[in-house]
mmCIF file with all atom_site columns, C-alpha atoms in Angstrom:
data_model
loop_
_atom_site.group_PDB
_atom_site.id
_atom_site.type_symbol
_atom_site.label_atom_id
_atom_site.label_alt_id
_atom_site.label_comp_id
_atom_site.label_asym_id
_atom_site.label_entity_id
_atom_site.label_seq_id
_atom_site.pdbx_PDB_ins_code
_atom_site.Cartn_x
_atom_site.Cartn_y
_atom_site.Cartn_z
_atom_site.occupancy
_atom_site.B_iso_or_equiv
_atom_site.pdbx_formal_charge
_atom_site.auth_seq_id
_atom_site.auth_comp_id
_atom_site.auth_asym_id
_atom_site.auth_atom_id
_atom_site.pdbx_PDB_model_num
ATOM 1   C CA . UNK A 1 1   ? 29.019 -64.108  -47.977 1.00 0.00 ? 1   UNK A CA 1
ATOM 2   C CA . UNK A 1 2   ? 27.667 -67.688  -47.783 1.00 0.00 ? 2   UNK A CA 1
ATOM 3   C CA . UNK A 1 3   ? 28.550 -70.427  -45.443 1.00 0.00 ? 3   UNK A CA 1
ATOM 4   C CA . UNK A 1 4   ? 27.451 -73.857  -44.373 1.00 0.00 ? 4   UNK A CA 1
ATOM 5   C CA . UNK A 1 5   ? 28.523 -76.119  -41.548 1.00 0.00 ? 5   UNK A CA 1
ATOM 6   C CA . UNK A 1 6   ? 27.804 -79.176  -39.620 1.00 0.00 ? 6   UNK A CA 1
ATOM 7   C CA . UNK A 1 7   ? 28.356 -80.474  -36.029 1.00 0.00 ? 7   UNK A CA 1
ATOM 8   C CA . UNK A 1 8   ? 27.434 -84.041  -35.148 1.00 0.00 ? 8   UNK A CA 1
ATOM 9   C CA . UNK A 1 9   ? 28.070 -86.456  -32.345 1.00 0.00 ? 9   UNK A CA 1
ATOM 10  C CA . UNK A 1 10  ? 27.850 -90.239  -31.924 1.00 0.00 ? 10  UNK A CA 1
ATOM 11  C CA . UNK A 1 11  ? 28.089 -92.316  -28.779 1.00 0.00 ? 11  UNK A CA 1
ATOM 12  C CA . UNK A 1 12  ? 27.686 -95.981  -27.961 1.00 0.00 ? 12  UNK A CA 1
ATOM 13  C CA . UNK A 1 13  ? 28.230 -98.187  -24.920 1.00 0.00 ? 13  UNK A CA 1
ATOM 14  C CA . UNK A 1 14  ? 29.955 -101.043 -26.590 1.00 0.00 ? 14  UNK A CA 1
ATOM 15  C CA . UNK A 1 15  ? 29.835 -104.185 -24.512 1.00 0.00 ? 15  UNK A CA 1
ATOM 16  C CA . UNK A 1 16  ? 32.352 -106.022 -26.719 1.00 0.00 ? 16  UNK A CA 1
ATOM 17  C CA . UNK A 1 17  ? 34.721 -103.303 -28.094 1.00 0.00 ? 17  UNK A CA 1
ATOM 18  C CA . UNK A 1 18  ? 37.368 -105.823 -29.145 1.00 0.00 ? 18  UNK A CA 1
ATOM 19  C CA . UNK A 1 19  ? 36.764 -107.957 -32.220 1.00 0.00 ? 19  UNK A CA 1
ATOM 20  C CA . UNK A 1 20  ? 38.198 -111.336 -32.958 1.00 0.00 ? 20  UNK A CA 1
ATOM 21  C CA . UNK A 1 21  ? 40.945 -109.754 -35.160 1.00 0.00 ? 21  UNK A CA 1
ATOM 22  C CA . UNK A 1 22  ? 42.069 -107.320 -32.477 1.00 0.00 ? 22  UNK A CA 1
ATOM 23  C CA . UNK A 1 23  ? 45.188 -107.970 -30.394 1.00 0.00 ? 23  UNK A CA 1
ATOM 24  C CA . UNK A 1 24  ? 44.279 -109.088 -26.819 1.00 0.00 ? 24  UNK A CA 1
ATOM 25  C CA . UNK A 1 25  ? 46.381 -106.256 -25.340 1.00 0.00 ? 25  UNK A CA 1
ATOM 26  C CA . UNK A 1 26  ? 44.680 -103.530 -27.372 1.00 0.00 ? 26  UNK A CA 1
ATOM 27  C CA . UNK A 1 27  ? 43.168 -100.855 -25.151 1.00 0.00 ? 27  UNK A CA 1
ATOM 28  C CA . UNK A 1 28  ? 39.630 -99.905  -26.279 1.00 0.00 ? 28  UNK A CA 1
ATOM 29  C CA . UNK A 1 29  ? 37.075 -98.903  -23.679 1.00 0.00 ? 29  UNK A CA 1
ATOM 30  C CA . UNK A 1 30  ? 33.345 -99.571  -23.717 1.00 0.00 ? 30  UNK A CA 1
ATOM 31  C CA . UNK A 1 31  ? 32.468 -95.857  -24.199 1.00 0.00 ? 31  UNK A CA 1
ATOM 32  C CA . UNK A 1 32  ? 33.034 -95.200  -27.839 1.00 0.00 ? 32  UNK A CA 1
ATOM 33  C CA . UNK A 1 33  ? 32.198 -91.923  -29.624 1.00 0.00 ? 33  UNK A CA 1
ATOM 34  C CA . UNK A 1 34  ? 32.949 -89.514  -32.483 1.00 0.00 ? 34  UNK A CA 1
ATOM 35  C CA . UNK A 1 35  ? 32.470 -85.708  -32.497 1.00 0.00 ? 35  UNK A CA 1
ATOM 36  C CA . UNK A 1 36  ? 32.709 -84.187  -35.971 1.00 0.00 ? 36  UNK A CA 1
ATOM 37  C CA . UNK A 1 37  ? 32.753 -80.535  -37.128 1.00 0.00 ? 37  UNK A CA 1
ATOM 38  C CA . UNK A 1 38  ? 32.842 -79.131  -40.599 1.00 0.00 ? 38  UNK A CA 1
ATOM 39  C CA . UNK A 1 39  ? 32.614 -75.584  -42.008 1.00 0.00 ? 39  UNK A CA 1
ATOM 40  C CA . UNK A 1 40  ? 32.887 -74.038  -45.482 1.00 0.00 ? 40  UNK A CA 1
ATOM 41  C CA . UNK A 1 41  ? 32.218 -70.359  -45.986 1.00 0.00 ? 41  UNK A CA 1
ATOM 42  C CA . UNK A 1 42  ? 32.942 -67.434  -48.244 1.00 0.00 ? 42  UNK A CA 1
ATOM 43  C CA . UNK A 1 43  ? 34.064 -64.245  -46.500 1.00 0.00 ? 43  UNK A CA 1
ATOM 44  C CA . UNK A 1 44  ? 33.967 -62.334  -49.780 1.00 0.00 ? 44  UNK A CA 1
ATOM 45  C CA . UNK A 1 45  ? 33.917 -63.255  -53.537 1.00 0.00 ? 45  UNK A CA 1
ATOM 46  C CA . UNK A 1 46  ? 37.772 -63.716  -53.259 1.00 0.00 ? 46  UNK A CA 1
ATOM 47  C CA . UNK A 1 47  ? 38.161 -65.024  -49.771 1.00 0.00 ? 47  UNK A CA 1
ATOM 48  C CA . UNK A 1 48  ? 37.138 -68.340  -48.234 1.00 0.00 ? 48  UNK A CA 1
ATOM 49  C CA . UNK A 1 49  ? 37.491 -70.095  -44.931 1.00 0.00 ? 49  UNK A CA 1
ATOM 50  C CA . UNK A 1 50  ? 37.098 -73.878  -44.365 1.00 0.00 ? 50  UNK A CA 1
ATOM 51  C CA . UNK A 1 51  ? 37.672 -76.106  -41.291 1.00 0.00 ? 51  UNK A CA 1
ATOM 52  C CA . UNK A 1 52  ? 37.271 -79.742  -40.413 1.00 0.00 ? 52  UNK A CA 1
ATOM 53  C CA . UNK A 1 53  ? 37.798 -81.637  -37.250 1.00 0.00 ? 53  UNK A CA 1
ATOM 54  C CA . UNK A 1 54  ? 37.036 -85.116  -35.869 1.00 0.00 ? 54  UNK A CA 1
ATOM 55  C CA . UNK A 1 55  ? 37.623 -86.225  -32.316 1.00 0.00 ? 55  UNK A CA 1
ATOM 56  C CA . UNK A 1 56  ? 37.456 -90.029  -31.801 1.00 0.00 ? 56  UNK A CA 1
ATOM 57  C CA . UNK A 1 57  ? 37.394 -92.309  -28.767 1.00 0.00 ? 57  UNK A CA 1
ATOM 58  C CA . UNK A 1 58  ? 39.805 -94.823  -30.352 1.00 0.00 ? 58  UNK A CA 1
ATOM 59  C CA . UNK A 1 59  ? 41.522 -95.777  -33.597 1.00 0.00 ? 59  UNK A CA 1
ATOM 60  C CA . UNK A 1 60  ? 38.916 -98.442  -34.539 1.00 0.00 ? 60  UNK A CA 1
ATOM 61  C CA . UNK A 1 61  ? 35.658 -96.510  -34.089 1.00 0.00 ? 61  UNK A CA 1
ATOM 62  C CA . UNK A 1 62  ? 35.471 -95.532  -37.701 1.00 0.00 ? 62  UNK A CA 1
ATOM 63  C CA . UNK A 1 63  ? 36.193 -98.982  -39.035 1.00 0.00 ? 63  UNK A CA 1
ATOM 64  C CA . UNK A 1 64  ? 33.626 -100.527 -36.669 1.00 0.00 ? 64  UNK A CA 1
ATOM 65  C CA . UNK A 1 65  ? 30.677 -98.097  -37.071 1.00 0.00 ? 65  UNK A CA 1
ATOM 66  C CA . UNK A 1 66  ? 31.391 -95.851  -40.098 1.00 0.00 ? 66  UNK A CA 1
ATOM 67  C CA . UNK A 1 67  ? 32.756 -98.274  -42.684 1.00 0.00 ? 67  UNK A CA 1
ATOM 68  C CA . UNK A 1 68  ? 32.080 -96.154  -45.710 1.00 0.00 ? 68  UNK A CA 1
ATOM 69  C CA . UNK A 1 69  ? 33.953 -93.167  -44.187 1.00 0.00 ? 69  UNK A CA 1
ATOM 70  C CA . UNK A 1 70  ? 36.750 -95.463  -43.133 1.00 0.00 ? 70  UNK A CA 1
ATOM 71  C CA . UNK A 1 71  ? 37.174 -96.770  -46.679 1.00 0.00 ? 71  UNK A CA 1
ATOM 72  C CA . UNK A 1 72  ? 37.422 -93.175  -48.001 1.00 0.00 ? 72  UNK A CA 1
ATOM 73  C CA . UNK A 1 73  ? 39.861 -92.054  -45.305 1.00 0.00 ? 73  UNK A CA 1
ATOM 74  C CA . UNK A 1 74  ? 41.118 -94.285  -42.519 1.00 0.00 ? 74  UNK A CA 1
ATOM 75  C CA . UNK A 1 75  ? 42.481 -91.241  -40.728 1.00 0.00 ? 75  UNK A CA 1
ATOM 76  C CA . UNK A 1 76  ? 40.301 -88.137  -40.516 1.00 0.00 ? 76  UNK A CA 1
ATOM 77  C CA . UNK A 1 77  ? 41.962 -84.777  -41.399 1.00 0.00 ? 77  UNK A CA 1
ATOM 78  C CA . UNK A 1 78  ? 41.823 -81.893  -38.957 1.00 0.00 ? 78  UNK A CA 1
ATOM 79  C CA . UNK A 1 79  ? 42.552 -78.467  -40.398 1.00 0.00 ? 79  UNK A CA 1
ATOM 80  C CA . UNK A 1 80  ? 41.552 -74.821  -40.826 1.00 0.00 ? 80  UNK A CA 1
ATOM 81  C CA . UNK A 1 81  ? 42.401 -73.017  -44.042 1.00 0.00 ? 81  UNK A CA 1
ATOM 82  C CA . UNK A 1 82  ? 41.986 -69.453  -45.365 1.00 0.00 ? 82  UNK A CA 1
ATOM 83  C CA . UNK A 1 83  ? 42.324 -68.721  -49.083 1.00 0.00 ? 83  UNK A CA 1
ATOM 84  C CA . UNK A 1 84  ? 42.337 -65.547  -51.136 1.00 0.00 ? 84  UNK A CA 1
ATOM 85  C CA . UNK A 1 85  ? 42.120 -65.756  -54.953 1.00 0.00 ? 85  UNK A CA 1
ATOM 86  C CA . UNK A 1 86  ? 42.881 -62.599  -56.925 1.00 0.00 ? 86  UNK A CA 1
ATOM 87  C CA . UNK A 1 87  ? 43.029 -61.963  -60.636 1.00 0.00 ? 87  UNK A CA 1
ATOM 88  C CA . UNK A 1 88  ? 46.725 -62.679  -60.965 1.00 0.00 ? 88  UNK A CA 1
ATOM 89  C CA . UNK A 1 89  ? 47.727 -64.272  -57.610 1.00 0.00 ? 89  UNK A CA 1
ATOM 90  C CA . UNK A 1 90  ? 46.459 -66.253  -54.666 1.00 0.00 ? 90  UNK A CA 1
ATOM 91  C CA . UNK A 1 91  ? 47.624 -66.763  -51.094 1.00 0.00 ? 91  UNK A CA 1
ATOM 92  C CA . UNK A 1 92  ? 46.527 -68.777  -48.129 1.00 0.00 ? 92  UNK A CA 1
ATOM 93  C CA . UNK A 1 93  ? 47.171 -69.892  -44.598 1.00 0.00 ? 93  UNK A CA 1
ATOM 94  C CA . UNK A 1 94  ? 46.718 -73.450  -43.433 1.00 0.00 ? 94  UNK A CA 1
ATOM 95  C CA . UNK A 1 95  ? 46.783 -74.987  -39.932 1.00 0.00 ? 95  UNK A CA 1
ATOM 96  C CA . UNK A 1 96  ? 46.700 -78.781  -39.720 1.00 0.00 ? 96  UNK A CA 1
ATOM 97  C CA . UNK A 1 97  ? 47.018 -80.438  -36.346 1.00 0.00 ? 97  UNK A CA 1
ATOM 98  C CA . UNK A 1 98  ? 46.530 -83.896  -34.818 1.00 0.00 ? 98  UNK A CA 1
ATOM 99  C CA . UNK A 1 99  ? 43.542 -84.213  -32.371 1.00 0.00 ? 99  UNK A CA 1
ATOM 100 C CA . UNK A 1 100 ? 43.796 -88.014  -31.775 1.00 0.00 ? 100 UNK A CA 1
ATOM 101 C CA . UNK A 1 101 ? 47.153 -89.137  -30.355 1.00 0.00 ? 101 UNK A CA 1
ATOM 102 C CA . UNK A 1 102 ? 46.823 -92.759  -31.576 1.00 0.00 ? 102 UNK A CA 1
ATOM 103 C CA . UNK A 1 103 ? 47.623 -91.503  -35.120 1.00 0.00 ? 103 UNK A CA 1
ATOM 104 C CA . UNK A 1 104 ? 50.943 -90.503  -36.588 1.00 0.00 ? 104 UNK A CA 1
ATOM 105 C CA . UNK A 1 105 ? 50.839 -87.226  -38.586 1.00 0.00 ? 105 UNK A CA 1
ATOM 106 C CA . UNK A 1 106 ? 52.738 -84.274  -39.965 1.00 0.00 ? 106 UNK A CA 1
ATOM 107 C CA . UNK A 1 107 ? 51.377 -81.103  -38.283 1.00 0.00 ? 107 UNK A CA 1
ATOM 108 C CA . UNK A 1 108 ? 51.561 -77.800  -40.215 1.00 0.00 ? 108 UNK A CA 1
ATOM 109 C CA . UNK A 1 109 ? 51.411 -75.018  -37.611 1.00 0.00 ? 109 UNK A CA 1
ATOM 110 C CA . UNK A 1 110 ? 51.051 -73.060  -39.825 1.00 0.00 ? 110 UNK A CA 1
ATOM 111 C CA . UNK A 1 111 ? 51.790 -73.241  -43.567 1.00 0.00 ? 111 UNK A CA 1
ATOM 112 C CA . UNK A 1 112 ? 51.620 -70.042  -45.637 1.00 0.00 ? 112 UNK A CA 1
ATOM 113 C CA . UNK A 1 113 ? 51.500 -70.105  -49.472 1.00 0.00 ? 113 UNK A CA 1
ATOM 114 C CA . UNK A 1 114 ? 51.778 -67.512  -52.287 1.00 0.00 ? 114 UNK A CA 1
ATOM 115 C CA . UNK A 1 115 ? 51.164 -68.225  -55.965 1.00 0.00 ? 115 UNK A CA 1
ATOM 116 C CA . UNK A 1 116 ? 51.279 -66.072  -59.046 1.00 0.00 ? 116 UNK A CA 1
ATOM 117 C CA . UNK A 1 117 ? 49.071 -67.420  -61.764 1.00 0.00 ? 117 UNK A CA 1
ATOM 118 C CA . UNK A 1 118 ? 50.467 -67.732  -65.271 1.00 0.00 ? 118 UNK A CA 1
ATOM 119 C CA . UNK A 1 119 ? 50.599 -64.205  -66.651 1.00 0.00 ? 119 UNK A CA 1
ATOM 120 C CA . UNK A 1 120 ? 52.423 -62.189  -69.383 1.00 0.00 ? 120 UNK A CA 1
ATOM 121 C CA . UNK A 1 121 ? 55.719 -60.505  -68.515 1.00 0.00 ? 121 UNK A CA 1
ATOM 122 C CA . UNK A 1 122 ? 55.349 -56.835  -69.698 1.00 0.00 ? 122 UNK A CA 1
ATOM 123 C CA . UNK A 1 123 ? 57.039 -55.957  -73.006 1.00 0.00 ? 123 UNK A CA 1
ATOM 124 C CA . UNK A 1 124 ? 58.245 -59.579  -73.567 1.00 0.00 ? 124 UNK A CA 1
ATOM 125 C CA . UNK A 1 125 ? 56.788 -62.658  -75.236 1.00 0.00 ? 125 UNK A CA 1
ATOM 126 C CA . UNK A 1 126 ? 57.213 -64.593  -71.981 1.00 0.00 ? 126 UNK A CA 1
ATOM 127 C CA . UNK A 1 127 ? 54.755 -65.779  -69.351 1.00 0.00 ? 127 UNK A CA 1
ATOM 128 C CA . UNK A 1 128 ? 55.566 -66.301  -65.683 1.00 0.00 ? 128 UNK A CA 1
ATOM 129 C CA . UNK A 1 129 ? 54.094 -68.346  -62.813 1.00 0.00 ? 129 UNK A CA 1
ATOM 130 C CA . UNK A 1 130 ? 55.331 -69.397  -59.409 1.00 0.00 ? 130 UNK A CA 1
ATOM 131 C CA . UNK A 1 131 ? 54.387 -71.126  -56.158 1.00 0.00 ? 131 UNK A CA 1
ATOM 132 C CA . UNK A 1 132 ? 56.023 -70.522  -52.781 1.00 0.00 ? 132 UNK A CA 1
ATOM 133 C CA . UNK A 1 133 ? 55.238 -72.081  -49.438 1.00 0.00 ? 133 UNK A CA 1
ATOM 134 C CA . UNK A 1 134 ? 56.716 -71.652  -45.934 1.00 0.00 ? 134 UNK A CA 1
ATOM 135 C CA . UNK A 1 135 ? 55.672 -74.176  -43.287 1.00 0.00 ? 135 UNK A CA 1
ATOM 136 C CA . UNK A 1 136 ? 56.444 -75.040  -39.665 1.00 0.00 ? 136 UNK A CA 1
ATOM 137 C CA . UNK A 1 137 ? 56.328 -78.813  -39.754 1.00 0.00 ? 137 UNK A CA 1
ATOM 138 C CA . UNK A 1 138 ? 56.060 -81.209  -36.803 1.00 0.00 ? 138 UNK A CA 1
ATOM 139 C CA . UNK A 1 139 ? 56.229 -84.946  -37.191 1.00 0.00 ? 139 UNK A CA 1
ATOM 140 C CA . UNK A 1 140 ? 54.350 -86.615  -34.432 1.00 0.00 ? 140 UNK A CA 1
ATOM 141 C CA . UNK A 1 141 ? 54.058 -90.368  -33.900 1.00 0.00 ? 141 UNK A CA 1
ATOM 142 C CA . UNK A 1 142 ? 51.274 -92.348  -32.409 1.00 0.00 ? 142 UNK A CA 1
ATOM 143 C CA . UNK A 1 143 ? 51.490 -93.023  -28.686 1.00 0.00 ? 143 UNK A CA 1
ATOM 144 C CA . UNK A 1 144 ? 53.472 -94.683  -27.098 1.00 0.00 ? 144 UNK A CA 1
ATOM 145 C CA . UNK A 1 145 ? 56.210 -93.673  -29.601 1.00 0.00 ? 145 UNK A CA 1
ATOM 146 C CA . UNK A 1 146 ? 55.761 -89.900  -29.055 1.00 0.00 ? 146 UNK A CA 1
ATOM 147 C CA . UNK A 1 147 ? 59.374 -89.445  -27.881 1.00 0.00 ? 147 UNK A CA 1
ATOM 148 C CA . UNK A 1 148 ? 60.410 -89.727  -31.557 1.00 0.00 ? 148 UNK A CA 1
ATOM 149 C CA . UNK A 1 149 ? 58.636 -86.448  -32.475 1.00 0.00 ? 149 UNK A CA 1
ATOM 150 C CA . UNK A 1 150 ? 60.691 -83.823  -34.344 1.00 0.00 ? 150 UNK A CA 1
ATOM 151 C CA . UNK A 1 151 ? 60.098 -80.521  -36.163 1.00 0.00 ? 151 UNK A CA 1
ATOM 152 C CA . UNK A 1 152 ? 61.561 -78.247  -38.868 1.00 0.00 ? 152 UNK A CA 1
ATOM 153 C CA . UNK A 1 153 ? 60.785 -75.192  -40.878 1.00 0.00 ? 153 UNK A CA 1
ATOM 154 C CA . UNK A 1 154 ? 60.506 -75.858  -44.596 1.00 0.00 ? 154 UNK A CA 1
ATOM 155 C CA . UNK A 1 155 ? 60.604 -73.228  -47.430 1.00 0.00 ? 155 UNK A CA 1
ATOM 156 C CA . UNK A 1 156 ? 59.829 -74.310  -50.948 1.00 0.00 ? 156 UNK A CA 1
ATOM 157 C CA . UNK A 1 157 ? 59.738 -72.087  -54.049 1.00 0.00 ? 157 UNK A CA 1
ATOM 158 C CA . UNK A 1 158 ? 59.219 -72.837  -57.722 1.00 0.00 ? 158 UNK A CA 1
ATOM 159 C CA . UNK A 1 159 ? 59.298 -70.458  -60.691 1.00 0.00 ? 159 UNK A CA 1
ATOM 160 C CA . UNK A 1 160 ? 58.541 -71.099  -64.341 1.00 0.00 ? 160 UNK A CA 1
ATOM 161 C CA . UNK A 1 161 ? 58.969 -69.028  -67.512 1.00 0.00 ? 161 UNK A CA 1
ATOM 162 C CA . UNK A 1 162 ? 57.070 -69.981  -70.793 1.00 0.00 ? 162 UNK A CA 1
ATOM 163 C CA . UNK A 1 163 ? 57.602 -68.788  -74.321 1.00 0.00 ? 163 UNK A CA 1
ATOM 164 C CA . UNK A 1 164 ? 54.664 -69.842  -76.474 1.00 0.00 ? 164 UNK A CA 1
ATOM 165 C CA . UNK A 1 165 ? 55.310 -69.758  -80.190 1.00 0.00 ? 165 UNK A CA 1
ATOM 166 C CA . UNK A 1 166 ? 53.023 -70.660  -83.118 1.00 0.00 ? 166 UNK A CA 1
ATOM 167 C CA . UNK A 1 167 ? 54.813 -72.133  -86.123 1.00 0.00 ? 167 UNK A CA 1
ATOM 168 C CA . UNK A 1 168 ? 52.259 -72.395  -88.973 1.00 0.00 ? 168 UNK A CA 1
ATOM 169 C CA . UNK A 1 169 ? 49.981 -75.181  -87.804 1.00 0.00 ? 169 UNK A CA 1
ATOM 170 C CA . UNK A 1 170 ? 52.136 -76.165  -84.809 1.00 0.00 ? 170 UNK A CA 1
ATOM 171 C CA . UNK A 1 171 ? 52.209 -74.518  -81.392 1.00 0.00 ? 171 UNK A CA 1
ATOM 172 C CA . UNK A 1 172 ? 55.239 -75.018  -79.164 1.00 0.00 ? 172 UNK A CA 1
ATOM 173 C CA . UNK A 1 173 ? 55.790 -73.773  -75.599 1.00 0.00 ? 173 UNK A CA 1
ATOM 174 C CA . UNK A 1 174 ? 59.453 -73.843  -74.506 1.00 0.00 ? 174 UNK A CA 1
ATOM 175 C CA . UNK A 1 175 ? 59.886 -73.366  -70.798 1.00 0.00 ? 175 UNK A CA 1
ATOM 176 C CA . UNK A 1 176 ? 62.506 -73.074  -68.113 1.00 0.00 ? 176 UNK A CA 1
ATOM 177 C CA . UNK A 1 177 ? 62.140 -73.201  -64.375 1.00 0.00 ? 177 UNK A CA 1
ATOM 178 C CA . UNK A 1 178 ? 63.885 -73.417  -61.047 1.00 0.00 ? 178 UNK A CA 1
ATOM 179 C CA . UNK A 1 179 ? 62.889 -74.826  -57.775 1.00 0.00 ? 179 UNK A CA 1
ATOM 180 C CA . UNK A 1 180 ? 64.498 -74.900  -54.387 1.00 0.00 ? 180 UNK A CA 1
ATOM 181 C CA . UNK A 1 181 ? 63.609 -76.390  -51.017 1.00 0.00 ? 181 UNK A CA 1
ATOM 182 C CA . UNK A 1 182 ? 65.172 -75.369  -47.654 1.00 0.00 ? 182 UNK A CA 1
ATOM 183 C CA . UNK A 1 183 ? 64.869 -77.226  -44.276 1.00 0.00 ? 183 UNK A CA 1
ATOM 184 C CA . UNK A 1 184 ? 65.932 -75.583  -41.068 1.00 0.00 ? 184 UNK A CA 1
ATOM 185 C CA . UNK A 1 185 ? 67.226 -79.032  -39.848 1.00 0.00 ? 185 UNK A CA 1
ATOM 186 C CA . UNK A 1 186 ? 67.367 -82.572  -40.953 1.00 0.00 ? 186 UNK A CA 1
ATOM 187 C CA . UNK A 1 187 ? 67.651 -85.918  -39.088 1.00 0.00 ? 187 UNK A CA 1
ATOM 188 C CA . UNK A 1 188 ? 71.139 -86.547  -37.873 1.00 0.00 ? 188 UNK A CA 1
ATOM 189 C CA . UNK A 1 189 ? 72.456 -90.102  -38.375 1.00 0.00 ? 189 UNK A CA 1
ATOM 190 C CA . UNK A 1 190 ? 75.305 -91.715  -36.523 1.00 0.00 ? 190 UNK A CA 1
ATOM 191 C CA . UNK A 1 191 ? 77.326 -94.632  -37.556 1.00 0.00 ? 191 UNK A CA 1
ATOM 192 C CA . UNK A 1 192 ? 78.947 -96.817  -34.904 1.00 0.00 ? 192 UNK A CA 1
ATOM 193 C CA . UNK A 1 193 ? 81.682 -99.375  -35.750 1.00 0.00 ? 193 UNK A CA 1
ATOM 194 C CA . UNK A 1 194 ? 82.160 -102.207 -33.359 1.00 0.00 ? 194 UNK A CA 1
ATOM 195 C CA . UNK A 1 195 ? 85.375 -104.293 -33.595 1.00 0.00 ? 195 UNK A CA 1
ATOM 196 C CA . UNK A 1 196 ? 85.462 -107.680 -31.980 1.00 0.00 ? 196 UNK A CA 1
ATOM 197 C CA . UNK A 1 197 ? 88.554 -109.906 -31.256 1.00 0.00 ? 197 UNK A CA 1
ATOM 198 C CA . UNK A 1 198 ? 88.052 -113.650 -31.415 1.00 0.00 ? 198 UNK A CA 1
ATOM 199 C CA . UNK A 1 199 ? 90.887 -115.984 -30.197 1.00 0.00 ? 199 UNK A CA 1
ATOM 200 C CA . UNK A 1 200 ? 90.821 -119.431 -31.744 1.00 0.00 ? 200 UNK A CA 1
ATOM 201 C CA . UNK A 1 201 ? 92.255 -122.594 -30.194 1.00 0.00 ? 201 UNK A CA 1
ATOM 202 C CA . UNK A 1 202 ? 95.763 -122.269 -31.722 1.00 0.00 ? 202 UNK A CA 1
ATOM 203 C CA . UNK A 1 203 ? 96.270 -118.864 -30.119 1.00 0.00 ? 203 UNK A CA 1
ATOM 204 C CA . UNK A 1 204 ? 95.614 -116.771 -33.298 1.00 0.00 ? 204 UNK A CA 1
ATOM 205 C CA . UNK A 1 205 ? 93.615 -113.630 -32.736 1.00 0.00 ? 205 UNK A CA 1
ATOM 206 C CA . UNK A 1 206 ? 91.223 -112.625 -35.529 1.00 0.00 ? 206 UNK A CA 1
ATOM 207 C CA . UNK A 1 207 ? 89.716 -109.095 -35.700 1.00 0.00 ? 207 UNK A CA 1
#
């Protein structure tokens, strides 16, 4: 098994943390920092494990001091993922969580996946492939709007059948598939109707 990783830190005492374009009520302290961790490794020829995390002092530290990284991704990703790849199938487990509460994000704690690679169906001319995921999702909003957070379990499964045929010089691949998605709950909406009565000068009431 092979692996490589990285752990780095950055700190600066910024005497003027607010730029001319920042709102005057923006809260950025003088102590500004970033701690970053990354790991990619193979547990076996079929199994791999990767992780990435970045903890920031404020939402502007990347833009101010790591402009190239900010252009590539204005919000760093924080996750840990395990993947197994077999001859005819693959499966994995993903955990994605927010580390910095000034960002909005969809957490996946966790998300499991199972895929069957395209393969022949025994004793038929058909080929089959599928992808299924099951995730515990949590939508979190940046502070101070954290009271809007909500969560749900989502299941998603897609299946495809292929029938490749060669007609002289032409190859055609008719296919048929089905996909379904299930959510344990959805956002409830309420409609409120307000009726007002207005009385004009001649005594007539209008609703």
